[in-house]
Amino acid sequence: MITHLKNVIADSKMEKVIIVGGVAGGASAAARLRRLREDLEITVLERGPFVSFANCGLPYYVGQVIKEEERLKLMTPEKFLDRFNINIKIDHEVKSIDRINKNITVESLKDGDMIQLDYDYLILSPGASPIVPPFTGMNDVPVFILRNIPDSNKIIHHIESNNVKHATVIGGGFIGLEMAENLRHRGIKVKVTEMLDQVMASLDKEIAQFVHQELLLNGVCLQLEDPVDSFEVSSEGFNYVITKSGGRIKTDMIILAIGVKPENQLAEEAGLDIGPKGHIIVDEQMRTSDPSIFAVGDAIQIKNFVTKKPTGVPLAGPANKQGRIVADVIAGRNSRYNGVLGASVVKVFDLTVSSVGLNEKELSKTELKYEKIYVHPNNHAGYYPGAVPITLKLIFETPNGKILGAQAVGGSGTDKRIDVISTVMKFDGTVFDLEELELTYAPPYGSAKDPVNMAGFVASNVLKGDMPIWHWNELAKIQSNNSIILDVRTADEYEIGTIEGAINISDLELRNRLNEIPQNKNIYLFCEVGFRAYLSTRFLIQKGYQVKNLTGGYKLYKTAKATTEEIAAECGASEEVIEEFIEKKRKITEDYIEIDASGLACPGPLNALIKSLEILPENKKLKIYATDPGFKASVEAYAKLNEAVKLLSLGKEEGKLVAILEKGITTHEEIEAPVKPEKKTRKQIRAIGAPTLSNITASELYERMDSAEAPAILIDVRTPQEYHGRTGHVKNSKLMPLGELMNNVDALEQYKDEEIVVICHSGSRSAMAAQLLVRAGFKDVRNLTGGMIIWHRSGYPVENGGVKSTNY
Ligand code: FAD
């Protein structure tokens, strides 16, 4: 039944504005319109049960960081009516637009009634809906999308009523990663599968690699370059995500977050102009091809501020601003939307990930000529406790220096640096403007030369020719050139790891060893972050050399180079991957269960072996193949440590290591009990010749800390600020910053044959320290996996303050 509502309206002479969609863009437009014009009748129609809710907070509600649903509801229809005299109809879906008669047909979703409403102005803010391809098996498995409060409640209900232990997130974009983090908060194992070779398509790959590291460090497994193909339920009732590579991910639930598409059906059916990617086309005043109809938010096509080409950007900031502009325009003001920069930020565990403008992938599709630099300054003065680095990539047009884009990952304040750059971009600023910016400074907040200034200084140096640069992905070109790669870090740093083919002369020695550098070669310099190599570049240029500095230094180079296989290998140790592997690579013959663990990096094959032994039937032997050479030592050690397991043979077949094992079952109890590795003391493990360098988990360290089995010494190689700062340190750990350790290994001489544990923030500096100690002849060096991040995350206690000296 269609009721014509014309007479329901109190004052039919009033101009009528109808808004479709009552969240970001729609609610903003409604509220501002009322502030500008009391004489309008404003009605908002919202399909869902809530108006103006915080969709950006939904992942945190799922993770129970935001505990109450009520906190997501920013406004109610009652408040809109009381405060703004705006009539909000929730659970009302607009079905069609009659542009000739200027009315819309609306369905009340509660009772199915159809109504018609007249409009003078219509504002469309219907948003974008999650892309849901018709995957085979979709209806058989628990798949969820996340767009609104009811969606999040469905996810929470499934988690709580099904004791969910494992979730697969499909898509490594903003929502996918926020969901991954929040599911981890709930103690759920998470795997993110992604079609591309990186997460966060808004970033370039080398910056996304820092995000990969953070995810892996927080126990999120990554499966890159492997699109989802279908879903399946096994005969035992387990859910599987099947990937194009043939991978099978056993999982308890699936979050589908592969992107959004504009909700354009209403507009399309009404004959409004639609862009090539389905967005509603609007002018700078948000007017569609019908002058009485406006559109805002995720559904529209807008101008990219940098390229001036049409684009669609589904972000809350632009939607809200466009809502204000349309209100201005209807109120007779001349406001315009000048284009979108795409400034965005996302929290990925302890990493802030932020970007603005164009990335290189986008730039490569334009005619623009550009250059890029990387810097890694601290977020605030290094001497004030708690400073953490920000890796900042700045992309600028050549030769004029106009800023085209920026990407940053790091600690607190990362987003604000991108905000500053975004502001400069809005005024068509250049890298020279960044040099000059006067930004606030006090030690807890920044530096006298802010990271934004630093990026400006470096970029300006490049443009002025003061510092020619080379890039992390240009090595092959350089190696085939008449060139020398020169590592100007210290000999110790060089020893720990360097670029293939590099020679080492530290920046401090350069003046005295100049005769070792031939004048007729191109010199490609690098140091850890770019600063020492910059000083060396300036020195060598003045001595007449052709020199280039690796922008972003070895830190960027090392991180950027990790391959998809290496990332997968890091995941390889996790239990669920091993289970998948065993299932996929298992062959059952009359005598054997055969597992092919080829391709798994250590400790993957050993984990596969242990898991397989646990489920090995009593009448079969286990035959396991591996290609990692480390498998030989580990399988021998494992068999020695486990009396219940017999290593029957260990050899090679067709170039692969192959071990045959059986369970040495002697009693009935043992037949019943799965074979578990027997717990040995550290001393016993050492006795059979374990490697000199190994990892120690936070749980092992914590369990042994106050026991007779405690490691001989714990060395924290962070800075004094970090050690004494907010994050605190592990009880009884001694502070010995990495630089100090490098120069003073002898101070630890008495521990040469003892178990030493090295600790840092994330596990990477301590890995360097551990290698250094092993090279210096230490026999049992152990790196705390995941450093203080995992220690904290595991909830183990820390101490603040404490021992300041490093006398041992
Ligand atoms: P929406 O806010 O989506 O509102 C559209 C509304 O229109 C919907 O409620 C829909 O029900 C209604 N509607 C559609 N068709 C009809 C119809 N025919 N009749 C009646 N009603 C209709 N952006 C950020 O900038 N930062 C973030 O951190 C962030 N996090 C996000 C997290 C999640 C989980 C999600 C889903 C989005 C997030 N976004 C974020 C994106 C941001 O929410 C959107 O860009 C913004 O809400 C777009 O505003 P909009 O008005 O165009 O659409």
PDB file of N, CA and C and ligand atoms in Angstrom, residues 19-27 45-48 50 53 55-60 92-95 125-128 146-148 174-175 178 260 263 266 296-299 313-320 343-345, ligand 1:
ATOM      1  N   ILE A  19      17.135  13.120   2.968  1.00  0.00           N
ATOM      2  CA  ILE A  19      18.497  12.575   2.945  1.00  0.00           C
ATOM      3  C   ILE A  19      18.414  11.053   3.037  1.00  0.00           C
ATOM      4  N   VAL A  20      19.082  10.389   2.110  1.00  0.00           N
ATOM      5  CA  VAL A  20      19.093   8.921   2.104  1.00  0.00           C
ATOM      6  C   VAL A  20      20.401   8.457   2.736  1.00  0.00           C
ATOM      7  N   GLY A  21      20.309   7.805   3.893  1.00  0.00           N
ATOM      8  CA  GLY A  21      21.514   7.356   4.611  1.00  0.00           C
ATOM      9  C   GLY A  21      21.788   8.282   5.777  1.00  0.00           C
ATOM     10  N   GLY A  22      21.770   7.723   6.985  1.00  0.00           N
ATOM     11  CA  GLY A  22      21.880   8.593   8.167  1.00  0.00           C
ATOM     12  C   GLY A  22      23.122   8.370   8.978  1.00  0.00           C
ATOM     13  N   VAL A  23      24.262   8.104   8.295  1.00  0.00           N
ATOM     14  CA  VAL A  23      25.479   7.918   9.097  1.00  0.00           C
ATOM     15  C   VAL A  23      26.446   9.078   8.780  1.00  0.00           C
ATOM     16  N   ALA A  24      27.649   8.798   8.274  1.00  0.00           N
ATOM     17  CA  ALA A  24      28.674   9.857   8.219  1.00  0.00           C
ATOM     18  C   ALA A  24      28.229  11.070   7.388  1.00  0.00           C
ATOM     19  N   GLY A  25      28.095  10.876   6.073  1.00  0.00           N
ATOM     20  CA  GLY A  25      27.767  12.014   5.210  1.00  0.00           C
ATOM     21  C   GLY A  25      26.361  12.536   5.440  1.00  0.00           C
ATOM     22  N   GLY A  26      25.403  11.619   5.559  1.00  0.00           N
ATOM     23  CA  GLY A  26      23.995  12.006   5.688  1.00  0.00           C
ATOM     24  C   GLY A  26      23.729  12.775   6.970  1.00  0.00           C
ATOM     25  N   ALA A  27      24.233  12.271   8.101  1.00  0.00           N
ATOM     26  CA  ALA A  27      23.979  12.930   9.380  1.00  0.00           C
ATOM     27  C   ALA A  27      24.666  14.291   9.434  1.00  0.00           C
ATOM     28  N   LEU A  45      16.300   9.261   5.975  1.00  0.00           N
ATOM     29  CA  LEU A  45      15.815   7.876   5.901  1.00  0.00           C
ATOM     30  C   LEU A  45      16.996   6.931   5.989  1.00  0.00           C
ATOM     31  N   GLU A  46      16.938   6.069   6.968  1.00  0.00           N
ATOM     32  CA  GLU A  46      18.061   5.152   7.198  1.00  0.00           C
ATOM     33  C   GLU A  46      17.529   3.719   7.202  1.00  0.00           C
ATOM     34  N   ARG A  47      18.176   2.908   6.368  1.00  0.00           N
ATOM     35  CA  ARG A  47      17.743   1.512   6.226  1.00  0.00           C
ATOM     36  C   ARG A  47      17.989   0.699   7.503  1.00  0.00           C
ATOM     37  N   GLY A  48      19.096   0.999   8.166  1.00  0.00           N
ATOM     38  CA  GLY A  48      19.480   0.219   9.348  1.00  0.00           C
ATOM     39  C   GLY A  48      18.742   0.665  10.599  1.00  0.00           C
ATOM     40  N   PHE A  50      20.096   1.938  13.284  1.00  0.00           N
ATOM     41  CA  PHE A  50      20.760   3.020  14.019  1.00  0.00           C
ATOM     42  C   PHE A  50      21.131   4.155  13.085  1.00  0.00           C
ATOM     43  N   PHE A  53      25.985   6.239  13.726  1.00  0.00           N
ATOM     44  CA  PHE A  53      26.766   5.405  14.636  1.00  0.00           C
ATOM     45  C   PHE A  53      28.239   5.415  14.183  1.00  0.00           C
ATOM     46  N   ASN A  55      30.852   3.711  12.781  1.00  0.00           N
ATOM     47  CA  ASN A  55      31.261   2.467  12.097  1.00  0.00           C
ATOM     48  C   ASN A  55      32.776   2.252  12.211  1.00  0.00           C
ATOM     49  N   CYS A  56      33.535   3.354  12.365  1.00  0.00           N
ATOM     50  CA  CYS A  56      34.988   3.194  12.486  1.00  0.00           C
ATOM     51  C   CYS A  56      35.360   2.493  13.796  1.00  0.00           C
ATOM     52  N   GLY A  57      34.442   2.485  14.765  1.00  0.00           N
ATOM     53  CA  GLY A  57      34.745   1.846  16.048  1.00  0.00           C
ATOM     54  C   GLY A  57      34.364   0.374  16.085  1.00  0.00           C
ATOM     55  N   LEU A  58      33.730  -0.118  15.020  1.00  0.00           N
ATOM     56  CA  LEU A  58      33.192  -1.487  15.066  1.00  0.00           C
ATOM     57  C   LEU A  58      34.248  -2.570  15.328  1.00  0.00           C
ATOM     58  N   PRO A  59      35.426  -2.525  14.658  1.00  0.00           N
ATOM     59  CA  PRO A  59      36.407  -3.587  14.941  1.00  0.00           C
ATOM     60  C   PRO A  59      36.798  -3.623  16.421  1.00  0.00           C
ATOM     61  N   TYR A  60      36.864  -2.439  17.045  1.00  0.00           N
ATOM     62  CA  TYR A  60      37.286  -2.371  18.452  1.00  0.00           C
ATOM     63  C   TYR A  60      36.180  -2.873  19.377  1.00  0.00           C
ATOM     64  N   HIS A  92      13.973   2.305   7.485  1.00  0.00           N
ATOM     65  CA  HIS A  92      13.244   2.737   6.289  1.00  0.00           C
ATOM     66  C   HIS A  92      14.204   2.723   5.097  1.00  0.00           C
ATOM     67  N   GLU A  93      13.876   1.950   4.098  1.00  0.00           N
ATOM     68  CA  GLU A  93      14.747   1.850   2.930  1.00  0.00           C
ATOM     69  C   GLU A  93      14.117   2.560   1.735  1.00  0.00           C
ATOM     70  N   VAL A  94      14.883   3.443   1.142  1.00  0.00           N
ATOM     71  CA  VAL A  94      14.397   4.137  -0.064  1.00  0.00           C
ATOM     72  C   VAL A  94      14.533   3.177  -1.241  1.00  0.00           C
ATOM     73  N   LYS A  95      13.431   2.957  -1.937  1.00  0.00           N
ATOM     74  CA  LYS A  95      13.414   1.950  -3.006  1.00  0.00           C
ATOM     75  C   LYS A  95      13.591   2.557  -4.388  1.00  0.00           C
ATOM     76  N   SER A 125      23.382   9.726   0.477  1.00  0.00           N
ATOM     77  CA  SER A 125      24.617   9.346   1.181  1.00  0.00           C
ATOM     78  C   SER A 125      24.517   7.872   1.568  1.00  0.00           C
ATOM     79  N   PRO A 126      24.372   7.005   0.560  1.00  0.00           N
ATOM     80  CA  PRO A 126      24.098   5.583   0.861  1.00  0.00           C
ATOM     81  C   PRO A 126      25.337   4.762   1.170  1.00  0.00           C
ATOM     82  N   GLY A 127      26.528   5.382   1.053  1.00  0.00           N
ATOM     83  CA  GLY A 127      27.744   4.671   1.432  1.00  0.00           C
ATOM     84  C   GLY A 127      28.192   3.630   0.436  1.00  0.00           C
ATOM     85  N   ALA A 128      28.966   2.681   0.948  1.00  0.00           N
ATOM     86  CA  ALA A 128      29.510   1.605   0.103  1.00  0.00           C
ATOM     87  C   ALA A 128      29.295   0.288   0.829  1.00  0.00           C
ATOM     88  N   LEU A 146      31.716  -6.831   7.829  1.00  0.00           N
ATOM     89  CA  LEU A 146      31.566  -5.852   8.918  1.00  0.00           C
ATOM     90  C   LEU A 146      31.261  -4.488   8.322  1.00  0.00           C
ATOM     91  N   ARG A 147      30.018  -4.060   8.501  1.00  0.00           N
ATOM     92  CA  ARG A 147      29.660  -2.730   8.042  1.00  0.00           C
ATOM     93  C   ARG A 147      28.906  -1.939   9.110  1.00  0.00           C
ATOM     94  N   ASN A 148      28.140  -2.660   9.925  1.00  0.00           N
ATOM     95  CA  ASN A 148      27.317  -1.931  10.893  1.00  0.00           C
ATOM     96  C   ASN A 148      27.230  -2.679  12.222  1.00  0.00           C
ATOM     97  N   PHE A 174      42.417  -1.881   5.482  1.00  0.00           N
ATOM     98  CA  PHE A 174      42.169  -1.246   6.786  1.00  0.00           C
ATOM     99  C   PHE A 174      41.304  -2.135   7.685  1.00  0.00           C
ATOM    100  N   ILE A 175      40.132  -2.528   7.171  1.00  0.00           N
ATOM    101  CA  ILE A 175      39.189  -3.249   8.032  1.00  0.00           C
ATOM    102  C   ILE A 175      39.733  -4.641   8.355  1.00  0.00           C
ATOM    103  N   GLU A 178      42.429  -4.230  11.052  1.00  0.00           N
ATOM    104  CA  GLU A 178      41.830  -3.876  12.354  1.00  0.00           C
ATOM    105  C   GLU A 178      41.132  -5.091  12.956  1.00  0.00           C
ATOM    106  N   VAL A 260      35.235  -2.402  -0.708  1.00  0.00           N
ATOM    107  CA  VAL A 260      33.828  -1.976  -0.766  1.00  0.00           C
ATOM    108  C   VAL A 260      33.498  -1.472  -2.164  1.00  0.00           C
ATOM    109  N   GLU A 263      27.308   2.063  -3.203  1.00  0.00           N
ATOM    110  CA  GLU A 263      25.878   1.671  -3.266  1.00  0.00           C
ATOM    111  C   GLU A 263      25.203   2.608  -4.268  1.00  0.00           C
ATOM    112  N   LEU A 266      20.142   2.884  -6.378  1.00  0.00           N
ATOM    113  CA  LEU A 266      19.081   3.910  -6.440  1.00  0.00           C
ATOM    114  C   LEU A 266      19.384   4.938  -7.520  1.00  0.00           C
ATOM    115  N   VAL A 296      26.920  12.455  -1.628  1.00  0.00           N
ATOM    116  CA  VAL A 296      28.167  12.609  -0.857  1.00  0.00           C
ATOM    117  C   VAL A 296      28.669  11.245  -0.392  1.00  0.00           C
ATOM    118  N   GLY A 297      29.898  11.225   0.087  1.00  0.00           N
ATOM    119  CA  GLY A 297      30.423  10.052   0.801  1.00  0.00           C
ATOM    120  C   GLY A 297      31.002   8.975  -0.096  1.00  0.00           C
ATOM    121  N   ASP A 298      30.973   7.762   0.436  1.00  0.00           N
ATOM    122  CA  ASP A 298      31.630   6.621  -0.232  1.00  0.00           C
ATOM    123  C   ASP A 298      31.047   6.330  -1.609  1.00  0.00           C
ATOM    124  N   ALA A 299      29.815   6.774  -1.851  1.00  0.00           N
ATOM    125  CA  ALA A 299      29.137   6.404  -3.104  1.00  0.00           C
ATOM    126  C   ALA A 299      29.554   7.279  -4.283  1.00  0.00           C
ATOM    127  N   VAL A 313      37.061   7.579  -2.813  1.00  0.00           N
ATOM    128  CA  VAL A 313      37.837   7.314  -1.592  1.00  0.00           C
ATOM    129  C   VAL A 313      36.871   7.070  -0.432  1.00  0.00           C
ATOM    130  N   PRO A 314      36.742   5.835   0.026  1.00  0.00           N
ATOM    131  CA  PRO A 314      35.786   5.542   1.092  1.00  0.00           C
ATOM    132  C   PRO A 314      36.345   5.826   2.486  1.00  0.00           C
ATOM    133  N   LEU A 315      36.380   7.085   2.862  1.00  0.00           N
ATOM    134  CA  LEU A 315      36.876   7.473   4.182  1.00  0.00           C
ATOM    135  C   LEU A 315      35.880   8.419   4.849  1.00  0.00           C
ATOM    136  N   ALA A 316      35.871   8.364   6.199  1.00  0.00           N
ATOM    137  CA  ALA A 316      34.879   9.129   6.952  1.00  0.00           C
ATOM    138  C   ALA A 316      35.108  10.648   6.860  1.00  0.00           C
ATOM    139  N   GLY A 317      36.369  11.074   6.857  1.00  0.00           N
ATOM    140  CA  GLY A 317      36.660  12.519   6.830  1.00  0.00           C
ATOM    141  C   GLY A 317      36.061  13.189   5.610  1.00  0.00           C
ATOM    142  N   PRO A 318      36.393  12.702   4.401  1.00  0.00           N
ATOM    143  CA  PRO A 318      35.806  13.310   3.210  1.00  0.00           C
ATOM    144  C   PRO A 318      34.268  13.257   3.230  1.00  0.00           C
ATOM    145  N   ALA A 319      33.685  12.140   3.690  1.00  0.00           N
ATOM    146  CA  ALA A 319      32.205  12.028   3.700  1.00  0.00           C
ATOM    147  C   ALA A 319      31.594  13.121   4.570  1.00  0.00           C
ATOM    148  N   ASN A 320      32.179  13.334   5.742  1.00  0.00           N
ATOM    149  CA  ASN A 320      31.652  14.361   6.655  1.00  0.00           C
ATOM    150  C   ASN A 320      31.782  15.754   6.048  1.00  0.00           C
ATOM    151  N   ALA A 343      44.160  11.162   2.988  1.00  0.00           N
ATOM    152  CA  ALA A 343      44.931  11.040   4.239  1.00  0.00           C
ATOM    153  C   ALA A 343      44.276   9.978   5.117  1.00  0.00           C
ATOM    154  N   SER A 344      45.071   9.010   5.576  1.00  0.00           N
ATOM    155  CA  SER A 344      44.468   7.922   6.346  1.00  0.00           C
ATOM    156  C   SER A 344      45.448   7.414   7.392  1.00  0.00           C
ATOM    157  N   VAL A 345      44.884   6.758   8.389  1.00  0.00           N
ATOM    158  CA  VAL A 345      45.726   6.157   9.431  1.00  0.00           C
ATOM    159  C   VAL A 345      45.051   4.893   9.922  1.00  0.00           C
TER     160      VAL A 345
HETATM  161  P1  FAD B   1      27.852   5.381   5.546  1.00  0.00           P
HETATM  162  O1  FAD B   1      28.419   6.049   6.721  1.00  0.00           O
HETATM  163  O2  FAD B   1      28.171   3.954   5.314  1.00  0.00           O
HETATM  164  O3  FAD B   1      26.289   5.543   5.601  1.00  0.00           O
HETATM  165  C1  FAD B   1      25.450   5.058   4.602  1.00  0.00           C
HETATM  166  C2  FAD B   1      24.143   4.641   5.212  1.00  0.00           C
HETATM  167  O4  FAD B   1      23.169   4.650   4.187  1.00  0.00           O
HETATM  168  C3  FAD B   1      24.164   3.220   5.751  1.00  0.00           C
HETATM  169  O5  FAD B   1      23.880   3.193   7.130  1.00  0.00           O
HETATM  170  C4  FAD B   1      23.088   2.499   4.939  1.00  0.00           C
HETATM  171  O6  FAD B   1      22.317   1.636   5.745  1.00  0.00           O
HETATM  172  C5  FAD B   1      22.235   3.640   4.435  1.00  0.00           C
HETATM  173  N1  FAD B   1      21.557   3.346   3.178  1.00  0.00           N
HETATM  174  C6  FAD B   1      22.089   2.880   2.031  1.00  0.00           C
HETATM  175  N2  FAD B   1      21.141   2.768   1.082  1.00  0.00           N
HETATM  176  C7  FAD B   1      19.991   3.160   1.647  1.00  0.00           C
HETATM  177  C8  FAD B   1      18.650   3.261   1.173  1.00  0.00           C
HETATM  178  N3  FAD B   1      18.331   2.919  -0.059  1.00  0.00           N
HETATM  179  N4  FAD B   1      17.728   3.702   2.029  1.00  0.00           N
HETATM  180  C9  FAD B   1      18.031   4.063   3.285  1.00  0.00           C
HETATM  181  N5  FAD B   1      19.262   3.992   3.784  1.00  0.00           N
HETATM  182  C10 FAD B   1      20.235   3.544   2.975  1.00  0.00           C
HETATM  183  N6  FAD B   1      36.883   5.618   7.634  1.00  0.00           N
HETATM  184  C11 FAD B   1      37.862   6.354   8.161  1.00  0.00           C
HETATM  185  O7  FAD B   1      38.132   7.453   7.671  1.00  0.00           O
HETATM  186  N7  FAD B   1      38.574   5.914   9.241  1.00  0.00           N
HETATM  187  C12 FAD B   1      38.309   4.718   9.833  1.00  0.00           C
HETATM  188  O8  FAD B   1      38.952   4.353  10.828  1.00  0.00           O
HETATM  189  C13 FAD B   1      37.290   3.912   9.294  1.00  0.00           C
HETATM  190  N8  FAD B   1      37.009   2.710   9.832  1.00  0.00           N
HETATM  191  C14 FAD B   1      35.974   1.985   9.317  1.00  0.00           C
HETATM  192  C15 FAD B   1      35.670   0.757   9.910  1.00  0.00           C
HETATM  193  C16 FAD B   1      34.635   0.014   9.423  1.00  0.00           C
HETATM  194  C17 FAD B   1      34.333  -1.317  10.034  1.00  0.00           C
HETATM  195  C18 FAD B   1      33.855   0.499   8.331  1.00  0.00           C
HETATM  196  C19 FAD B   1      32.690  -0.304   7.808  1.00  0.00           C
HETATM  197  C20 FAD B   1      34.146   1.699   7.744  1.00  0.00           C
HETATM  198  C21 FAD B   1      35.207   2.461   8.217  1.00  0.00           C
HETATM  199  N9  FAD B   1      35.559   3.668   7.648  1.00  0.00           N
HETATM  200  C22 FAD B   1      36.576   4.414   8.169  1.00  0.00           C
HETATM  201  C23 FAD B   1      34.853   4.183   6.452  1.00  0.00           C
HETATM  202  C24 FAD B   1      33.802   5.202   6.834  1.00  0.00           C
HETATM  203  O9  FAD B   1      32.975   4.635   7.799  1.00  0.00           O
HETATM  204  C25 FAD B   1      33.028   5.588   5.615  1.00  0.00           C
HETATM  205  O10 FAD B   1      33.912   6.174   4.694  1.00  0.00           O
HETATM  206  C26 FAD B   1      31.923   6.591   5.897  1.00  0.00           C
HETATM  207  O11 FAD B   1      31.071   6.094   6.879  1.00  0.00           O
HETATM  208  C27 FAD B   1      31.165   6.890   4.621  1.00  0.00           C
HETATM  209  O12 FAD B   1      30.060   7.691   4.895  1.00  0.00           O
HETATM  210  P2  FAD B   1      28.760   7.613   4.004  1.00  0.00           P
HETATM  211  O13 FAD B   1      27.807   8.579   4.582  1.00  0.00           O
HETATM  212  O14 FAD B   1      29.111   7.717   2.589  1.00  0.00           O
HETATM  213  O15 FAD B   1      28.222   6.138   4.215  1.00  0.00           O
END
